[in-house]
mmCIF file of C-alpha atoms in Angstrom:
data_model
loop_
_atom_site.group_PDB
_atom_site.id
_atom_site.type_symbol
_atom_site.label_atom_id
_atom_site.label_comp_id
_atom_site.label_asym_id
_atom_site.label_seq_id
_atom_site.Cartn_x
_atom_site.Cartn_y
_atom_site.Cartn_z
ATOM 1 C CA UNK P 8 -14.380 1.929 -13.531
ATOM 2 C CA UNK P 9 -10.185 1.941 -13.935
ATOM 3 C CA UNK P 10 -9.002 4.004 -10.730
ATOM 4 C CA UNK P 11 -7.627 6.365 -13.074
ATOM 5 C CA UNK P 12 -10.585 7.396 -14.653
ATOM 6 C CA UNK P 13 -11.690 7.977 -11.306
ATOM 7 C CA UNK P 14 -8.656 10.309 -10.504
ATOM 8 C CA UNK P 15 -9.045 11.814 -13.441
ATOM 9 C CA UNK P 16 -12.454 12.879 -12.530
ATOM 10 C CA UNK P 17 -11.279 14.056 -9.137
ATOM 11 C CA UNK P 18 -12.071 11.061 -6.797
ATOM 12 C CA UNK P 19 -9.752 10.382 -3.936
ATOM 13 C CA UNK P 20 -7.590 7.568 -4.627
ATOM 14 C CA UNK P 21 -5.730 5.610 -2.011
ATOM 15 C CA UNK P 22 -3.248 2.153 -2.780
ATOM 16 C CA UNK P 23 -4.027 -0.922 -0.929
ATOM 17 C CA UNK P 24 -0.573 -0.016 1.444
ATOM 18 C CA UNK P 25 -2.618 3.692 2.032
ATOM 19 C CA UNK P 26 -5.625 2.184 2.911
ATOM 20 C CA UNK P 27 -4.294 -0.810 5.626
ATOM 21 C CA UNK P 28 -1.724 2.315 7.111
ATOM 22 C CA UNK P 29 -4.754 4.768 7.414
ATOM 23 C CA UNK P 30 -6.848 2.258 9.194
ATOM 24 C CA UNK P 31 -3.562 1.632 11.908
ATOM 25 C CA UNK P 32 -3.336 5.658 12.252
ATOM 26 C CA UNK P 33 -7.421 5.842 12.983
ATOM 27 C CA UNK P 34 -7.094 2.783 15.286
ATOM 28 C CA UNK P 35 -4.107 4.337 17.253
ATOM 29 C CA UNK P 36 -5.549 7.656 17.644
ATOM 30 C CA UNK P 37 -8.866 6.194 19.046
ATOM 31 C CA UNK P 38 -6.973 4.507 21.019
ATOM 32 C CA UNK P 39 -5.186 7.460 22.288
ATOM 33 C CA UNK P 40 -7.855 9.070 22.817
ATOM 34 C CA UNK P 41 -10.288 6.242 24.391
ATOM 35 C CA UNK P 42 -9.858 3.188 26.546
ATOM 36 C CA UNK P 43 -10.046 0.197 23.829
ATOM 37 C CA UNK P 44 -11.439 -2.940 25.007
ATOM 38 C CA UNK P 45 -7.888 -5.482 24.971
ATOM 39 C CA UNK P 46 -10.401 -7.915 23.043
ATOM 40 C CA UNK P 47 -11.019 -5.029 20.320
ATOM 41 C CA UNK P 48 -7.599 -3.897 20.142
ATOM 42 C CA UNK P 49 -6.135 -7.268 20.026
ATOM 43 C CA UNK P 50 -8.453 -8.088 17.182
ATOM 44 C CA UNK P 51 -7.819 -4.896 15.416
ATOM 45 C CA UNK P 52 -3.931 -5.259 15.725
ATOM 46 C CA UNK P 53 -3.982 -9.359 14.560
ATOM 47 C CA UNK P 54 -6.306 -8.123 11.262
ATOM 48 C CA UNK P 55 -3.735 -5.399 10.674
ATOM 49 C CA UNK P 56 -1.404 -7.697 10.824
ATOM 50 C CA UNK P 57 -2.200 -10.591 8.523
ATOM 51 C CA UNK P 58 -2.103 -9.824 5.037
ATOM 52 C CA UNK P 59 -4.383 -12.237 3.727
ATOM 53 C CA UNK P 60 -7.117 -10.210 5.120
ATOM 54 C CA UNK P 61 -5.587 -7.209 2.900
ATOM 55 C CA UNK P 62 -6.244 -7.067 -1.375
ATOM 56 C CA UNK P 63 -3.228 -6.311 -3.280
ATOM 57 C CA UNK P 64 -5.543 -3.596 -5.640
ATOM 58 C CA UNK P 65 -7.843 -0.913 -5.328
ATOM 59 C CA UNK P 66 -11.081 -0.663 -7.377
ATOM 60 C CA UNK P 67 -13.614 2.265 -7.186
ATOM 61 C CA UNK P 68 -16.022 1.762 -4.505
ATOM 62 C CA UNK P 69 -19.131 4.109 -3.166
ATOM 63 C CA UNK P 70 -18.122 3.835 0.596
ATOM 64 C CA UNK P 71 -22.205 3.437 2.011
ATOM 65 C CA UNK P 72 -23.999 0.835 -0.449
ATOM 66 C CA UNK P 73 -26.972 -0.081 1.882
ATOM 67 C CA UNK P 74 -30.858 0.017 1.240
ATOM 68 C CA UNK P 75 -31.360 4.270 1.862
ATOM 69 C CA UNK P 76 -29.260 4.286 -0.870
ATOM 70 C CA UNK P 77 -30.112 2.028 -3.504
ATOM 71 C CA UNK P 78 -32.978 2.063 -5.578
ATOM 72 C CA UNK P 79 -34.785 -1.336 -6.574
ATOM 73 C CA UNK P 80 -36.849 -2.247 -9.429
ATOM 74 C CA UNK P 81 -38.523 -5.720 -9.441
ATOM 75 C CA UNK P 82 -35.999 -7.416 -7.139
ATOM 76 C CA UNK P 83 -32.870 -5.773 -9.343
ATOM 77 C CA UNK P 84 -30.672 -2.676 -7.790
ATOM 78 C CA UNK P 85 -31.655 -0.024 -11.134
ATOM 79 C CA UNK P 86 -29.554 2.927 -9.175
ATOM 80 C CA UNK P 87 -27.212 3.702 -6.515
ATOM 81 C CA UNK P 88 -27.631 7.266 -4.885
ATOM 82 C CA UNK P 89 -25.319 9.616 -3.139
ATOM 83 C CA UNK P 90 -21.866 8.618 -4.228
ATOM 84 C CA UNK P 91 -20.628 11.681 -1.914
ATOM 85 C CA UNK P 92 -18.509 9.165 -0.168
ATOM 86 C CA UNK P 93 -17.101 7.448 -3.129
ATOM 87 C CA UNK P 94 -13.591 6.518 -3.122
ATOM 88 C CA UNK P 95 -10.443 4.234 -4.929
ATOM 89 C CA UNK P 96 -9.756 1.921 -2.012
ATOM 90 C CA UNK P 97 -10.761 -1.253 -0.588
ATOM 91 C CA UNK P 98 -13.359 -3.266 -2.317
ATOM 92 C CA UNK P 99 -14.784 -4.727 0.543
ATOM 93 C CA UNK P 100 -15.534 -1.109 1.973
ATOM 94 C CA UNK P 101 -19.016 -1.553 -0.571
ATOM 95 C CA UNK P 102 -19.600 -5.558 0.696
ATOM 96 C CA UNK P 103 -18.921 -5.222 4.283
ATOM 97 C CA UNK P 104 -22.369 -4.486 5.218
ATOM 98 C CA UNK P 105 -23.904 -7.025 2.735
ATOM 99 C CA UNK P 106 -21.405 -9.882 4.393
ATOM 100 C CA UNK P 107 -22.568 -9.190 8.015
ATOM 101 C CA UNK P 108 -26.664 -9.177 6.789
ATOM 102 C CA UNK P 109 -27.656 -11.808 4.500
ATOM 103 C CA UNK P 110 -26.668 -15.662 4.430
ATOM 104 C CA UNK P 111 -23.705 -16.870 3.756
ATOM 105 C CA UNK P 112 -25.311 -18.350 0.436
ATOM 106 C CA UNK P 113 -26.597 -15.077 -0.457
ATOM 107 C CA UNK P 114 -23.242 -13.683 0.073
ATOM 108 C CA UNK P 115 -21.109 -15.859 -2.204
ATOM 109 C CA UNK P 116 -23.947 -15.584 -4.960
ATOM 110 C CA UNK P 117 -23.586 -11.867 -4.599
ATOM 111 C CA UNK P 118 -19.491 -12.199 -5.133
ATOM 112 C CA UNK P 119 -19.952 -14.246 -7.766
ATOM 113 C CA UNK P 120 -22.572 -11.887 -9.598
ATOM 114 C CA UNK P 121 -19.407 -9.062 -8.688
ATOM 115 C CA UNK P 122 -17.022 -11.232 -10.595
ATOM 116 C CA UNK P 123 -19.216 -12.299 -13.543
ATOM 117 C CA UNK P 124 -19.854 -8.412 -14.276
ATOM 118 C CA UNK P 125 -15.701 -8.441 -13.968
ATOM 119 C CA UNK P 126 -15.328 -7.255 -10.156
ATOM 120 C CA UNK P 127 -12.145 -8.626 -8.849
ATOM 121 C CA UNK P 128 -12.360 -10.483 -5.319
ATOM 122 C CA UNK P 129 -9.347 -12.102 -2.948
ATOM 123 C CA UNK P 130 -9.812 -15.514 -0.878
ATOM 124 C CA UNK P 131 -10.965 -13.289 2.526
ATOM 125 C CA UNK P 132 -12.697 -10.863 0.973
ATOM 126 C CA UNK P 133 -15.555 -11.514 3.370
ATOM 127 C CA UNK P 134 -13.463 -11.923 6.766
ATOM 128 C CA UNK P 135 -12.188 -8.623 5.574
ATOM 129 C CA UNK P 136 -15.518 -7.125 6.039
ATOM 130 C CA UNK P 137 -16.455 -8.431 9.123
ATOM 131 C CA UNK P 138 -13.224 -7.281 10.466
ATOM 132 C CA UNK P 139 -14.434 -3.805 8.952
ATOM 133 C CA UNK P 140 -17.713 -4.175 10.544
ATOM 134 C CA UNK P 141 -15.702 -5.129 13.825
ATOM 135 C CA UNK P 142 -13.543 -1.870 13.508
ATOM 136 C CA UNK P 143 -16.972 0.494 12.941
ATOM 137 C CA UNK P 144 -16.522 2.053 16.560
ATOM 138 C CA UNK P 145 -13.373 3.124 15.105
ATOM 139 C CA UNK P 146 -15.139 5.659 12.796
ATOM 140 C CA UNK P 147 -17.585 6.551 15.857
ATOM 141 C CA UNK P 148 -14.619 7.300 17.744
ATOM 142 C CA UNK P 149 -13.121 9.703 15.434
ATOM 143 C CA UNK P 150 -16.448 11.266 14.936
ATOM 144 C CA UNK P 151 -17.128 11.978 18.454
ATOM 145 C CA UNK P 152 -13.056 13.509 18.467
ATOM 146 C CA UNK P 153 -14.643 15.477 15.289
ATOM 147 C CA UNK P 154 -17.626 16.426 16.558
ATOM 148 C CA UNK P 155 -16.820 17.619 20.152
ATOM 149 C CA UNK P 156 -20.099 16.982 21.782
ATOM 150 C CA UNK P 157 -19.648 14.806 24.812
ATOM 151 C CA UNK P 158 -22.916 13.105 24.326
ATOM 152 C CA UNK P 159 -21.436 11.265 20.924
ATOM 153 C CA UNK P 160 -18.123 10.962 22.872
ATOM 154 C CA UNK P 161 -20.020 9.129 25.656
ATOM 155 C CA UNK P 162 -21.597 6.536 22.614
ATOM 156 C CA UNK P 163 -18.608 6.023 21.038
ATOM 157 C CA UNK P 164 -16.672 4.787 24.326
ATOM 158 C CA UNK P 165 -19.550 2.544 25.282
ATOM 159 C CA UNK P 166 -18.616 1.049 21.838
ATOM 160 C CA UNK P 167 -15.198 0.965 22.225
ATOM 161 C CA UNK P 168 -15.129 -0.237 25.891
ATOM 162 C CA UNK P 169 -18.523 -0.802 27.822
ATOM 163 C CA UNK P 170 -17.154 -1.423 31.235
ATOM 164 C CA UNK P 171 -15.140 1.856 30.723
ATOM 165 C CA UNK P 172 -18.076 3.296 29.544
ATOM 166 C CA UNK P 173 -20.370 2.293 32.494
ATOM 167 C CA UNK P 174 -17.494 3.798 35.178
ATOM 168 C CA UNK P 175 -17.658 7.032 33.534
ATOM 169 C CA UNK P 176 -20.996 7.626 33.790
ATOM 170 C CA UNK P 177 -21.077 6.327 37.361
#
């Protein structure tokens, strides 16, 4: 779908540039917030960073494609639910998941079924979403802020730091 279609119908639309700076505001106020591993935040800060990780275009994307949400009809995807979380953003927010579960094989035939169908796709596309998949305590963290209760606080910094997270509750 062209991301203006997608405006039009009242969709939240965010440029590559938006998307890479929200992702260095979430990181810093986790990070203000929690003690950060220096192995996460180093590899948060280098993926930042290099732009080859980053596509130059946003496409449409539904945010959560995983199996609760996709309904399957002799081996073919016929329907994907809840689009509550849908978005004009990244296009590896929808493969991130996919890239960190199934083969490597299975991966590339899935971006190249993407691109026959006329998805677009950039040389990292897939290092992109493991370093999304990497950043996921990111979005626990800011859900625990959110949220308030000290129990998802507590999960969140054993994500973000484990030996932090074992002193605390010591």
């Amino acid at each position: 779908m062209d991301p203006a279609e997608a405006a039009a119908a009242g969709v939240e639309v965010h440029d590559p540039d938006e998307v890479r700076t929200r992702w260095a505001q979430d990181i810093a106020r986790v990070g203000a917030e929690f003690e950060v591993s220096p192995a996460l935040q180093d590899r948060w800060s280098a993926w930042l960073a290099e732009d080859s990780f980053w596509p130059a275009f946003s496409v449409l994307t539904h945010g959560e494609v995983y199996p609760a949400h996709t309904l399957v009809v002799d081996e073919e995807i016929t329907a994907v639910l809840d689009w509550t979380t849908a978005s004009v953003g990244d296009p590896a927010k929808d493969f991130a998941i996919h890239h960190s579960a199934v083969s490597p094989e299975v991966f590339a035939a899935t971006l190249d079924e993407y691109v026959r169908r006329g998805g677009r796709i950039w040389p990292r596309i897939g290092d992109h979403g493991a370093e999304i998949m990497a950043a996921g305590p990111v979005a626990y963290g800011l859900f625990a802020l959110q949220s308030g209760v000290p129990e998802h606080r507590q999960a969140a910094q054993a994500q973000l730091n484990p030996e932090a997270a074992a002193e605390c509750s010591t």
